[in-house]
PDB file of C-alpha atoms in Angstrom:
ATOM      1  CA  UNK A   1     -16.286  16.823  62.610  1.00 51.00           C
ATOM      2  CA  UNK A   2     -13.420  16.957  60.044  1.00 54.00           C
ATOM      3  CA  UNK A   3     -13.205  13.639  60.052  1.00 55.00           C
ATOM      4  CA  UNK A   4     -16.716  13.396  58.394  1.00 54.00           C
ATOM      5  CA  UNK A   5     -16.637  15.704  56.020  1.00 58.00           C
ATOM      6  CA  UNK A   6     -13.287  13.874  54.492  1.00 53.00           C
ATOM      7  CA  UNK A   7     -15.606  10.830  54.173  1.00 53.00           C
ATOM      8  CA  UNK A   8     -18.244  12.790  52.505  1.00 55.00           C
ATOM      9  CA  UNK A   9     -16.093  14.144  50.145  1.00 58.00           C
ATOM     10  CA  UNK A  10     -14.316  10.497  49.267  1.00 60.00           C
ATOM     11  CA  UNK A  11     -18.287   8.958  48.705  1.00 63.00           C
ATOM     12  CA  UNK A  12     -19.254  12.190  46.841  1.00 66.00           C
ATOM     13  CA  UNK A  13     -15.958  11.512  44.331  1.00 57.00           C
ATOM     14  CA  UNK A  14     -16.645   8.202  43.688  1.00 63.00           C
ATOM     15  CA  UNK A  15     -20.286   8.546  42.275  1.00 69.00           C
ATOM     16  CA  UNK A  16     -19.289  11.524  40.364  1.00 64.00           C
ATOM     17  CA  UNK A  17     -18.748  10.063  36.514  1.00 69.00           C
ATOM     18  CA  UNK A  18     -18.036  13.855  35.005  1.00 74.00           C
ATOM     19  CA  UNK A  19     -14.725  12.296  33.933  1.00 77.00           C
ATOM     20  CA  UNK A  20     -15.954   8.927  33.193  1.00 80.00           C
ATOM     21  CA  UNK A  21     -16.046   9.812  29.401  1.00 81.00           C
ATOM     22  CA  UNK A  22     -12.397  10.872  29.038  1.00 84.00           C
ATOM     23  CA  UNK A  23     -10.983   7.581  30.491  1.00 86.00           C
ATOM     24  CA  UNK A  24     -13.233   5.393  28.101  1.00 86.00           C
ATOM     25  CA  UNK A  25     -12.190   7.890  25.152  1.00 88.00           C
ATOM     26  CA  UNK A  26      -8.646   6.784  26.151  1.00 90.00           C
ATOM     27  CA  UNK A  27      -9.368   3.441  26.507  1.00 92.00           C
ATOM     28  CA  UNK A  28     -11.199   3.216  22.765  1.00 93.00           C
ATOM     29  CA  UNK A  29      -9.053   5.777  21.234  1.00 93.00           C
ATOM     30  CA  UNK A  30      -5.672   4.167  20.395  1.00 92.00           C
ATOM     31  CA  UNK A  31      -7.898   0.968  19.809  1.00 91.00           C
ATOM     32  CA  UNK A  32      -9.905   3.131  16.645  1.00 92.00           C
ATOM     33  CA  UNK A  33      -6.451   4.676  15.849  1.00 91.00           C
ATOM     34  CA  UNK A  34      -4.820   1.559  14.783  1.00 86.00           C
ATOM     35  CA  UNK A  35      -7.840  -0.005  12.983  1.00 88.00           C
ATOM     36  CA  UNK A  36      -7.971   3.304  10.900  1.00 90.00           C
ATOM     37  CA  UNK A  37      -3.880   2.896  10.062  1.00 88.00           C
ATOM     38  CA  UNK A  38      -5.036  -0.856   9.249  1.00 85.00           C
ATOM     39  CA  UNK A  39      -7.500   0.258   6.634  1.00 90.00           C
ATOM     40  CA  UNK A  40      -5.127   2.842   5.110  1.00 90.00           C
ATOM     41  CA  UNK A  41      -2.049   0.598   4.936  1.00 88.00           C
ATOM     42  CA  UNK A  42      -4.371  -2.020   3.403  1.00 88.00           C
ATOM     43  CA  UNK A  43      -6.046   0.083   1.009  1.00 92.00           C
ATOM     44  CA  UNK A  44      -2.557   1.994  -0.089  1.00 88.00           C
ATOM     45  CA  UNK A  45      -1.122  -1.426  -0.552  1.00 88.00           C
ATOM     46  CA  UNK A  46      -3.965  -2.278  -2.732  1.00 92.00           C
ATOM     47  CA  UNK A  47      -3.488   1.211  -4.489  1.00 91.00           C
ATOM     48  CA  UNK A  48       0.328  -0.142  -4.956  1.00 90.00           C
ATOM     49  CA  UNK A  49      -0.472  -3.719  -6.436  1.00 92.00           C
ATOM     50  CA  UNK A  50      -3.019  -2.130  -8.695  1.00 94.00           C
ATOM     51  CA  UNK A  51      -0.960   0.044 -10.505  1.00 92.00           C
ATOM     52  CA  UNK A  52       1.635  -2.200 -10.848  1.00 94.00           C
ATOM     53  CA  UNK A  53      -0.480  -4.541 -12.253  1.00 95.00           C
ATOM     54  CA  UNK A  54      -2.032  -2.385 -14.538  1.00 94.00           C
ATOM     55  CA  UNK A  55       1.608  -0.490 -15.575  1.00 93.00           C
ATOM     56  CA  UNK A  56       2.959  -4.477 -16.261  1.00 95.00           C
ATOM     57  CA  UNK A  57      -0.404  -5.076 -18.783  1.00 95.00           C
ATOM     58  CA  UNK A  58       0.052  -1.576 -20.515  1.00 94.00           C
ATOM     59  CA  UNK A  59       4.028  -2.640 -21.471  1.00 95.00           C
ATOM     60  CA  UNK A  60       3.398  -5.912 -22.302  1.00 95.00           C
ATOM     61  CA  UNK A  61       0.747  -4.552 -24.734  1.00 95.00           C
ATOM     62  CA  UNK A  62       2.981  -1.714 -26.061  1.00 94.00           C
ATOM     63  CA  UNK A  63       5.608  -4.363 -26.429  1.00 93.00           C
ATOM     64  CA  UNK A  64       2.610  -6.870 -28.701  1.00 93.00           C
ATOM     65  CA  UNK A  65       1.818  -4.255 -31.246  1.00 92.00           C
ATOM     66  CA  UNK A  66       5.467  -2.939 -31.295  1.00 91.00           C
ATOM     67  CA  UNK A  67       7.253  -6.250 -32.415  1.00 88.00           C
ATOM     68  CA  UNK A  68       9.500  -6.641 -35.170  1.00 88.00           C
ATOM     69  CA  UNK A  69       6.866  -6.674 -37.907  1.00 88.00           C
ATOM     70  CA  UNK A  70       6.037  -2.845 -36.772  1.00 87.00           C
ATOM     71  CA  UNK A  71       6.864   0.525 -37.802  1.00 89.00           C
ATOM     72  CA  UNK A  72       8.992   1.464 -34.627  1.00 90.00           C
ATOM     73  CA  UNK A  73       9.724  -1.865 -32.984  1.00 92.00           C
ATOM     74  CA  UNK A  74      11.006  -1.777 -28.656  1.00 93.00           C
ATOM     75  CA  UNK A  75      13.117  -3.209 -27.117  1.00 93.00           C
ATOM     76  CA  UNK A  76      13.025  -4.836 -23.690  1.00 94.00           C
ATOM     77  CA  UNK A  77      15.024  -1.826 -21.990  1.00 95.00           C
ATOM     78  CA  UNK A  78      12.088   0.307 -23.626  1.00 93.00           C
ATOM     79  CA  UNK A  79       9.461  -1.954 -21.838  1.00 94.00           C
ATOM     80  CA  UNK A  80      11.201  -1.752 -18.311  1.00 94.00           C
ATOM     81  CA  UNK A  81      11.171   1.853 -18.391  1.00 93.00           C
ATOM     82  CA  UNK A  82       7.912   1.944 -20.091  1.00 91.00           C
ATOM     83  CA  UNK A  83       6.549  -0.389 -17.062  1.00 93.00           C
ATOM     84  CA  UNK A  84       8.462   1.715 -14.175  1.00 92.00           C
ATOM     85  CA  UNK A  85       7.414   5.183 -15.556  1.00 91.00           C
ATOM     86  CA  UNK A  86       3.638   4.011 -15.746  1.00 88.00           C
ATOM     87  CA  UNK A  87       3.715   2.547 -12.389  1.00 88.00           C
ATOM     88  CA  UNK A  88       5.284   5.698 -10.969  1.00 85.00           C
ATOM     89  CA  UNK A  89       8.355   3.425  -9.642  1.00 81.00           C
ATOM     90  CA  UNK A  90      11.242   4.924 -11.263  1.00 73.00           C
ATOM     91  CA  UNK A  91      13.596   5.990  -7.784  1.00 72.00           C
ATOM     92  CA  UNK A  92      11.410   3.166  -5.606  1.00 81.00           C
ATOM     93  CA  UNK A  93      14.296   0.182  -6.079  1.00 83.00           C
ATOM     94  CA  UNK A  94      11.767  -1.511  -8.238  1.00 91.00           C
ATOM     95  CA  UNK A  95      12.881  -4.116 -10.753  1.00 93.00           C
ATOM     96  CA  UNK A  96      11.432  -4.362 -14.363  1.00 95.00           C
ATOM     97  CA  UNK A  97      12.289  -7.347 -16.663  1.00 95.00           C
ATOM     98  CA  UNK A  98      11.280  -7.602 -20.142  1.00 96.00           C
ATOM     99  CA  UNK A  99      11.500 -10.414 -22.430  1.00 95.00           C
ATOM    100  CA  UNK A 100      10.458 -11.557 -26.073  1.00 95.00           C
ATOM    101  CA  UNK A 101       9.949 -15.320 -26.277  1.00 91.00           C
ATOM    102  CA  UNK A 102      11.769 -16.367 -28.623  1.00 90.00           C
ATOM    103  CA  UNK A 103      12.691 -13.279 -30.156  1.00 89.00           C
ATOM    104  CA  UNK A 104      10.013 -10.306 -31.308  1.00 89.00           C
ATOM    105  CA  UNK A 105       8.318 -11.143 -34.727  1.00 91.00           C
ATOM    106  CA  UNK A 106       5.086 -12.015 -34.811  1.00 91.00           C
ATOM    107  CA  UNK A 107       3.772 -15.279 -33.041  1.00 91.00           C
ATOM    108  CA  UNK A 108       5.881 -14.946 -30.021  1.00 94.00           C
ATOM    109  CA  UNK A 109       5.252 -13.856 -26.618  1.00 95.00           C
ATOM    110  CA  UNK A 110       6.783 -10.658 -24.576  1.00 95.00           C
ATOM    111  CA  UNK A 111       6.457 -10.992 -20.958  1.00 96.00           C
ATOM    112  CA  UNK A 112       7.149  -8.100 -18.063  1.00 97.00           C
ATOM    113  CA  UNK A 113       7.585  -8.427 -14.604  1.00 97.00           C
ATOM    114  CA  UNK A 114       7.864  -6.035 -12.134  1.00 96.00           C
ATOM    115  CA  UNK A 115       9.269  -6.781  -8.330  1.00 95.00           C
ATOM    116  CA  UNK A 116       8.680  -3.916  -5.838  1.00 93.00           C
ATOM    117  CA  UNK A 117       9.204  -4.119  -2.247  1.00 90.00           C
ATOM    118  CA  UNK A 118       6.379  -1.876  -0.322  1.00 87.00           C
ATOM    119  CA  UNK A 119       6.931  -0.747   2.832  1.00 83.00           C
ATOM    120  CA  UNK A 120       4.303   0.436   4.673  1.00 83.00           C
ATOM    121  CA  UNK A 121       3.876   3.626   6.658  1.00 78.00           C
ATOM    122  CA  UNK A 122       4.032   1.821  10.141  1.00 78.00           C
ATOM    123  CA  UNK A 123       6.181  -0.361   9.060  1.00 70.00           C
ATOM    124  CA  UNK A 124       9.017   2.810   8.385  1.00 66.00           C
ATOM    125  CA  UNK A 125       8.426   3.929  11.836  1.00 70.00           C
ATOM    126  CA  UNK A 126       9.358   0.461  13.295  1.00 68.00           C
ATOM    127  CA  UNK A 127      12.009  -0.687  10.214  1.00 65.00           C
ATOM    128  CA  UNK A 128       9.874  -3.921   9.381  1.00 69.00           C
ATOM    129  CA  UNK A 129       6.773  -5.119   7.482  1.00 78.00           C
ATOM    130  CA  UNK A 130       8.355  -5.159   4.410  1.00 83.00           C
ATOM    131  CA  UNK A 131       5.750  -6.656   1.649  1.00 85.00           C
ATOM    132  CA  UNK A 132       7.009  -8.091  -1.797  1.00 92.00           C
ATOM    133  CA  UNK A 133       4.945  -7.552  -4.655  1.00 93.00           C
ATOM    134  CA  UNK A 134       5.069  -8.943  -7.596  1.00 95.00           C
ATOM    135  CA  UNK A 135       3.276  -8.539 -11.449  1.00 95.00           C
ATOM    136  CA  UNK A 136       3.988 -10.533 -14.598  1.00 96.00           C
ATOM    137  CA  UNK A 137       2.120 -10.352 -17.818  1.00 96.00           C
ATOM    138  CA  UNK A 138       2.393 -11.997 -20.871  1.00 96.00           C
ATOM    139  CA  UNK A 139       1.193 -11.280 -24.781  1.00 95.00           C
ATOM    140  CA  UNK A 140       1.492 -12.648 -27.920  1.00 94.00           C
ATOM    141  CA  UNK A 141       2.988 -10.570 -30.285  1.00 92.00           C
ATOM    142  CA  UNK A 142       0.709  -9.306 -33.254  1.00 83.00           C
ATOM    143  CA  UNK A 143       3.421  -7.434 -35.200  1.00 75.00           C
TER     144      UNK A 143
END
């Protein structure tokens, strides 16, 4: 009779699906985990890239209306802290480089770049994934 009710019991555990949720949740789970890492290493990359961009514009337009012609002129060491400060780099290992082409009177150009190396939040963990950015913008000078 023992020998039945051991049977019974093995039939009556497979049909039950009480715990039938938690294994798919653990199946799905790290599956949803990593595509929500993937949006937010995307979209803080994108944060990154923007305001370097927009930090490499901003000098290069302080450095058009501050040219020799002006009141205060700059300087390029001015413009590559300018560009770092704005792009909240300064400490990162970013590189600024400014340059007047030819020189800074009116008529010629100034041009910043800015290298940065990001490194993503995963990509600490695991030492890798290292992502080069890089923004350059160039103005003629107005005075």
């Amino acid at each position: 009779m023992s020998r039945f009710r051991g049977v019974w019991r093995t039939g009556r555990l497979w049909k039950d699906r009480s715990g039938g949720s938690m294994i798919e949740f653990a199946i799905v789970a790290p599956a949803f985990l990593l595509l929500f890492i993937g949006f937010f290493e995307v979209g803080y990359a994108a944060y990154r890239h923007s305001t370097i961009s927009h930090a490499v514009s901003e000098a290069a337009r302080y450095g058009a209306v501050r040219g020799a012609a002006s009141n205060a002129p700059v300087t390029e060491a001015a413009l590559e802290t300018w560009a770092l400060n704005n792009a909240l780099l300064t400490g990162s290992g970013a590189t600024a480089t400014a340059s007047f082409l030819p020189d800074n009177i009116p008529g010629s150009t100034v041009q910043v770049v800015v290298n940065y190396t990001h490194t993503p939040v995963v990509g600490a963990m695991f030492g890798m994934l290292n992502v080069n950015m890089t923004a350059t913008s160039e103005i003629t000078i107005t005075r």
